CSV table of C-alpha atoms (C1' of nucleotides) in Angstrom, one decimal:
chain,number,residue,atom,x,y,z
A,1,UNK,CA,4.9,16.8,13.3
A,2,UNK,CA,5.8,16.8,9.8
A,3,UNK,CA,9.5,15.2,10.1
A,4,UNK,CA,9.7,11.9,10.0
A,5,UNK,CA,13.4,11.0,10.6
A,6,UNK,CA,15.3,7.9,9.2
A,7,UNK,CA,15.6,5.0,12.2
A,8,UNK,CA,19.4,4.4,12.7
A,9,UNK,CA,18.4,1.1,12.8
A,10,UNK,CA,15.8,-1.6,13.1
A,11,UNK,CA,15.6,-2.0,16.8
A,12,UNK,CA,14.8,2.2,17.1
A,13,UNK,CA,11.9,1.1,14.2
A,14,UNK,CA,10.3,-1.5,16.4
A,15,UNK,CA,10.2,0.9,19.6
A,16,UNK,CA,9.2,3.9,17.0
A,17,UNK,CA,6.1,1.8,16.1
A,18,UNK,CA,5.4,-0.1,19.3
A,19,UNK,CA,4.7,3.3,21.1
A,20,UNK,CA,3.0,4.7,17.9
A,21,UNK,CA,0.7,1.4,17.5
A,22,UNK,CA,-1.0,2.8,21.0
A,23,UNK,CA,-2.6,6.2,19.2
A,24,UNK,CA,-4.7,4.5,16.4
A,25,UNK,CA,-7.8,5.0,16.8
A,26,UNK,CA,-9.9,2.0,15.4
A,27,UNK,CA,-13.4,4.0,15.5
A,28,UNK,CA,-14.9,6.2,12.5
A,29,UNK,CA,-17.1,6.9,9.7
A,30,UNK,CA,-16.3,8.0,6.0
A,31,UNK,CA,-19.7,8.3,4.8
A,32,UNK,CA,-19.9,11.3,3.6
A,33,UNK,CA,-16.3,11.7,2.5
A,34,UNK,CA,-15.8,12.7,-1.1
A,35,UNK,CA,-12.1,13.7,-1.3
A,36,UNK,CA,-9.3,11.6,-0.9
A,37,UNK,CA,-5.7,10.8,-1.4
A,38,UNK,CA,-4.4,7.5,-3.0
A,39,UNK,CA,-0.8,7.2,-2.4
A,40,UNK,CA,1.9,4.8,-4.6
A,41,UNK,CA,5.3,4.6,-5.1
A,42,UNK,CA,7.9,2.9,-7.6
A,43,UNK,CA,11.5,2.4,-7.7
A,44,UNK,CA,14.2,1.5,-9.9
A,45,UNK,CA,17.7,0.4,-8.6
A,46,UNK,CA,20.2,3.1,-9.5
A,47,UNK,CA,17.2,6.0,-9.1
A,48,UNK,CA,14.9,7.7,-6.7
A,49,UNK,CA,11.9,6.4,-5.1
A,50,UNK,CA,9.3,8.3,-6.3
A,51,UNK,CA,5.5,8.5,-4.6
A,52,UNK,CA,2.6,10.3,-6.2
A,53,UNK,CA,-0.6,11.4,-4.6
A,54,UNK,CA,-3.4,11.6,-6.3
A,55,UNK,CA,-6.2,14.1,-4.7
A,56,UNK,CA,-9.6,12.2,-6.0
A,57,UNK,CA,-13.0,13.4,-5.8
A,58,UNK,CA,-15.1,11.1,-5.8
A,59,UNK,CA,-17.7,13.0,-7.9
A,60,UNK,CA,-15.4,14.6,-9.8
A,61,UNK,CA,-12.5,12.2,-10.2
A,62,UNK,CA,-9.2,13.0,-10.1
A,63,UNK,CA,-8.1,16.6,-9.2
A,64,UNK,CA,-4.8,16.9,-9.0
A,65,UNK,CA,-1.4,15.2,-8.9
A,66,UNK,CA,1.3,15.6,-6.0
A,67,UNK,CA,4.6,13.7,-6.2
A,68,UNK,CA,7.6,13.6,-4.2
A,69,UNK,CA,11.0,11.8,-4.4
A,70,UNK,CA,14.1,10.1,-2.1
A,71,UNK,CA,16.8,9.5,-3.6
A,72,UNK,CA,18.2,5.6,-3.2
A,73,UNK,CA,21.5,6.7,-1.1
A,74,UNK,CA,18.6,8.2,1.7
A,75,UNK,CA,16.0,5.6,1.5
A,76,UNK,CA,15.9,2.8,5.0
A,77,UNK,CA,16.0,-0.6,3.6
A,78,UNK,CA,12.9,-2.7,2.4
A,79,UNK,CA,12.4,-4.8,5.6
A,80,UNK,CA,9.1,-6.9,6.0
A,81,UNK,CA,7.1,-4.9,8.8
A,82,UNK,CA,8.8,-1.3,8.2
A,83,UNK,CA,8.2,-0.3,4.9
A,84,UNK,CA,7.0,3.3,6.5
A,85,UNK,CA,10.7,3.9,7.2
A,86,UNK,CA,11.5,3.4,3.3
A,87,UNK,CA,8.4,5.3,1.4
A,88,UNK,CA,6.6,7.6,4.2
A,89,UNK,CA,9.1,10.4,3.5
A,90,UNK,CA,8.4,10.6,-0.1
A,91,UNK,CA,4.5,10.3,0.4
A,92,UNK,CA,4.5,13.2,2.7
A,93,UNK,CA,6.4,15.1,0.7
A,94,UNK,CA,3.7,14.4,-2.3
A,95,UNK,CA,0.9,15.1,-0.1
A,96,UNK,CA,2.6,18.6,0.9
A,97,UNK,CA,2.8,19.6,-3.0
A,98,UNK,CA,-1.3,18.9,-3.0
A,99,UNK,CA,-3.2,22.5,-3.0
A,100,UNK,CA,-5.5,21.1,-0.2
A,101,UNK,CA,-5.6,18.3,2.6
A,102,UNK,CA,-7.9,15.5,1.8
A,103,UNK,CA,-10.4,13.7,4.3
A,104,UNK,CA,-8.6,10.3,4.0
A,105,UNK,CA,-5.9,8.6,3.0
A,106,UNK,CA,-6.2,5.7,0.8
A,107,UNK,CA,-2.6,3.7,0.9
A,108,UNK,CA,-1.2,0.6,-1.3
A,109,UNK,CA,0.0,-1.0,2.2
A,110,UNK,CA,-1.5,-2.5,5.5
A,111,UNK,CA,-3.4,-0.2,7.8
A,112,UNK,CA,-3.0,-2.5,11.7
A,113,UNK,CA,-2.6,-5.6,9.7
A,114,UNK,CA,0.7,-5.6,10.9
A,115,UNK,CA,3.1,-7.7,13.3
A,116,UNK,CA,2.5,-4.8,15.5
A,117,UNK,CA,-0.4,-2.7,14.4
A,118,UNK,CA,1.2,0.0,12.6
A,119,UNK,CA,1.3,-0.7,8.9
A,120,UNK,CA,2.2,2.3,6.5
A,121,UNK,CA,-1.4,3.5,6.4
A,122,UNK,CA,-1.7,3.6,9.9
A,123,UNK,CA,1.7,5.0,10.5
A,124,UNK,CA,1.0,8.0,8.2
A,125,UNK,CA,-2.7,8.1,9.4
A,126,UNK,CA,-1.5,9.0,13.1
A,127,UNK,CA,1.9,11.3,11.9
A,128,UNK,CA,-0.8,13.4,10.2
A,129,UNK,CA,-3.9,12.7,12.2
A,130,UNK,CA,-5.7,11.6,9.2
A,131,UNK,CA,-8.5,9.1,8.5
A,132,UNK,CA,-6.4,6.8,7.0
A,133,UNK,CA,-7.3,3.4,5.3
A,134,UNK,CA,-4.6,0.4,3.6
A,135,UNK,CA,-5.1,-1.4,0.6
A,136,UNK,CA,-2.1,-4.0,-0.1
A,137,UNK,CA,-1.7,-6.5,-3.2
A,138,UNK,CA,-1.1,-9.1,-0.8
A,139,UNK,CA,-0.8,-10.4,2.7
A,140,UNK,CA,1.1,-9.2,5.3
A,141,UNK,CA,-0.1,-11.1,8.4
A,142,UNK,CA,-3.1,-12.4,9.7
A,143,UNK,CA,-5.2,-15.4,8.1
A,144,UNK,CA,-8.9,-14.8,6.3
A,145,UNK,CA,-11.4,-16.4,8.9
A,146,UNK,CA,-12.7,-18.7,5.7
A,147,UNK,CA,-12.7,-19.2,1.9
A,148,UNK,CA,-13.1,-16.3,-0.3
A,149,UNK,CA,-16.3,-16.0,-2.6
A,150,UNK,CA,-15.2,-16.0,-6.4
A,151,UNK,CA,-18.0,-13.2,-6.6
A,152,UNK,CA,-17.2,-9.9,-6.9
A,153,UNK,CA,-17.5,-8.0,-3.7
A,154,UNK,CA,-17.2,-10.6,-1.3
A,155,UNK,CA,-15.1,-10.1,1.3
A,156,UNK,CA,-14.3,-12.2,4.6
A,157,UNK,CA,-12.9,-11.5,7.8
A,158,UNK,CA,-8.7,-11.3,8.1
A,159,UNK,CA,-8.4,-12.6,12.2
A,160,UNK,CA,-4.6,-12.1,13.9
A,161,UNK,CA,-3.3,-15.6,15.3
A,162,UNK,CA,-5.1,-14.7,18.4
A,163,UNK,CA,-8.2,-14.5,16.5
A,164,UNK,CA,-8.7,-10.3,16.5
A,165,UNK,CA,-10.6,-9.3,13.3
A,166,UNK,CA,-7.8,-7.2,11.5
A,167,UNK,CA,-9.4,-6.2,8.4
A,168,UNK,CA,-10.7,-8.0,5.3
A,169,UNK,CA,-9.5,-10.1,1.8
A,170,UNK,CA,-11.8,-8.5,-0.4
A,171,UNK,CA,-12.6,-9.4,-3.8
A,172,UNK,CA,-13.2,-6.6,-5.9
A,173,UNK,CA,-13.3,-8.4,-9.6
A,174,UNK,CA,-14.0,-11.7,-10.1
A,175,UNK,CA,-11.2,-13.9,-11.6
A,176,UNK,CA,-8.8,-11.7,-10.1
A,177,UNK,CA,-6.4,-12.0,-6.8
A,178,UNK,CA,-7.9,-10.4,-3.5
A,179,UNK,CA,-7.1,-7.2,-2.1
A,180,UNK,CA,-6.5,-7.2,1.6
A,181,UNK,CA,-7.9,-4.2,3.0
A,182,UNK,CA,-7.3,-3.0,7.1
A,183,UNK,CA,-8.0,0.8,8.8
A,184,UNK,CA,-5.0,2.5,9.3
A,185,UNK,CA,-6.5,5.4,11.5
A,186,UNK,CA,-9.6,7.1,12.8
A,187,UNK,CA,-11.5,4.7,10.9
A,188,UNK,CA,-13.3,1.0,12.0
A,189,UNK,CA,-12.9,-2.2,10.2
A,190,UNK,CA,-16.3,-2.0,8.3
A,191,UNK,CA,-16.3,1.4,7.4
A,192,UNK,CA,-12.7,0.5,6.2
A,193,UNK,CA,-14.3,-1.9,4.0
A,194,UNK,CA,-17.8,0.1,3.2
A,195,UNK,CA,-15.4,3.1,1.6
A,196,UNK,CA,-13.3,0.9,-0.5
A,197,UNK,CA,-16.6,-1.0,-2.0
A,198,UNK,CA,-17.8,2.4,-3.1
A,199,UNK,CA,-14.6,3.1,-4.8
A,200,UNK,CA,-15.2,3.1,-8.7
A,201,UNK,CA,-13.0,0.0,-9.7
A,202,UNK,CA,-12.6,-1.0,-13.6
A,203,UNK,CA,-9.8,-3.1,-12.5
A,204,UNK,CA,-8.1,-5.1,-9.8
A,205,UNK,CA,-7.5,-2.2,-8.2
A,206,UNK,CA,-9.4,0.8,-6.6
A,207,UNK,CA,-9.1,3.5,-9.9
A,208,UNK,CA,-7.6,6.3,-7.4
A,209,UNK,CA,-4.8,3.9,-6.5
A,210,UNK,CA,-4.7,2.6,-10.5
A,211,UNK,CA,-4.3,6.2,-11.1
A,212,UNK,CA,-1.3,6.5,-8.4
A,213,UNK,CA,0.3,3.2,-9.5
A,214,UNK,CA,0.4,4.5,-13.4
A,215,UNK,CA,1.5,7.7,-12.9
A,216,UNK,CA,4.3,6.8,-10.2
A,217,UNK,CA,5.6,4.5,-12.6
A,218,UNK,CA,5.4,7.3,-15.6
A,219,UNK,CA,7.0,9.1,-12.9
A,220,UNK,CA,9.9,6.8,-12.1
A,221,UNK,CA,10.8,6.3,-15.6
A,222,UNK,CA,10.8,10.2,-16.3
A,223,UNK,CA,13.4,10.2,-12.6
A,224,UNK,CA,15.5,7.8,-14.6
A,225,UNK,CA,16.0,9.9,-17.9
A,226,UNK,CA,16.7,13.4,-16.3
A,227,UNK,CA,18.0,12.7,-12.6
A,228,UNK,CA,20.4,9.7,-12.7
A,229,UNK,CA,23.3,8.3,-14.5
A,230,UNK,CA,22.6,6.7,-17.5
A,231,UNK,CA,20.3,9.0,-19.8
B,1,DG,C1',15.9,-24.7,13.0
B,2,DC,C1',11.9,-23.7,9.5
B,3,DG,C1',8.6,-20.9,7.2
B,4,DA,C1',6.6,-16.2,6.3
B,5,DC,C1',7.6,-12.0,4.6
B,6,DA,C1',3.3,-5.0,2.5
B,7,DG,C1',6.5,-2.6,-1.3
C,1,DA,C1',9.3,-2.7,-5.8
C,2,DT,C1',12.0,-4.6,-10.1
C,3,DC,C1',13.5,-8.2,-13.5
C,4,DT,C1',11.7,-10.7,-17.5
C,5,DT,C1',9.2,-14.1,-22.6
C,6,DG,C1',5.9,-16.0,-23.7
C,7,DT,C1',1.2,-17.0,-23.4
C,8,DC,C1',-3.8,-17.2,-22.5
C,9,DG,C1',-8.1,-14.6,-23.1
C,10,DC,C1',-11.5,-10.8,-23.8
DNA sequence: GCGACAG
DNA sequence: ATCTTGTCGC
């Protein structure tokens, strides 16, 4: 349950997800959720993919820091629509390294706004069976249903080409670019969207996964000075 | 054939 | 994701 084996190629990806995609479960509440998992990743050609998991309490702040790393001969290639394949192994392995589970994962990726349901955060939501939510820089698929508010905090439907409500572009600073925010698992579309809005956000970004993306990239540089070539 | 395309 | 200089603005 905890393996998650590198596809021998693209076509054993699709299948892979097409059979996963029929196990999320699009239903859930995260009200009283206080503990949660932000997961990020950076790379540099030459080095190791390295993902961090940041265990965040949402009274407490951050707890603790898990991190995990592939190195760039084992990783599946970045292909639009499978980046599970390329950076689920190391988030798992930074998850494993936390001293407790959390009650949610909160993932820089699509939860189902994907070609086929099954973004990263859904993909790792249902390999763990864990409420599991996506928040990506930018778009995947789907179209938002209207204009986005300048204001911060507005938010408006993100509808599949058949018109399914997939998740939301949310603004979550003004004069800033939206966030696009989908469940991955165990979780609906609103509640997706009610948890990220109570997220404490200084930035662009939701501060557990500002605190992911800084220390992953900390992380990669500190991969490149002990555990590659150069020095 | 053309455009789109998480990280 | 990474690369990469300057530049606009609080």
């Amino acid at each position: 349950m905890t393996l998650f084996p590198k596809p021998q190629s693209l076509e054993k990806a699709r299948s892979l997800q097409e059979a996963l995609r029929n196990r999320v479960v699009l239903e859930g509440s995260l009200e009283g959720v206080r503990r949660l998992a932000a997961l990020d990743a950076a790379h540099k050609k030459g080095g190791p993919l390295v993902a961090v998991a940041v265990l965040y309490d949402l009274e407490k702040g951050p707890l603790f820091v898990g991190r995990g790393r592939v190195e760039e001969a084992e990783l599946f290639p970045y292909v639009p629509g499978f980046l599970s394949f390329r950076e689920a192994p190391a988030y798992l392995e930074a998850l494993r390294a936390l001293p407790e589970a959390p009650e949610v994962l909160l993932v820089d990726g699509q939860g189902i706004a994907h070609p086929r349901g099954l973004g990263i955060a859904s993909h790792l939501g249902v390999h763990l069976d864990l409420p599991s939510l996506g928040v990506a820089k930018s778009l995947l698929y789907g179209r938002p249903e209207a204009p986005l508010p300048q204001e911060a905090g507005s938010a408006v439907r993100l509808l599949s080409p058949e018109g399914r409500p997939l998740g939301y572009v949310y603004r979550s600073r003004t004069g800033t670019r939206p966030l696009y925010v989908s469940p991955g698992h165990r979780v609906g579309l609103e509640e997706a969207l009610a948890f990220v809005r109570r997220l404490p956000t200084r930035y662009r970004l939701p501060e557990p996964l500002r605190l992911a993306h800084l220390e992953a990239t900390r992380a990669r540089v500190e991969a490149w000075s002990t555990g590659s070539p150069g020095s």
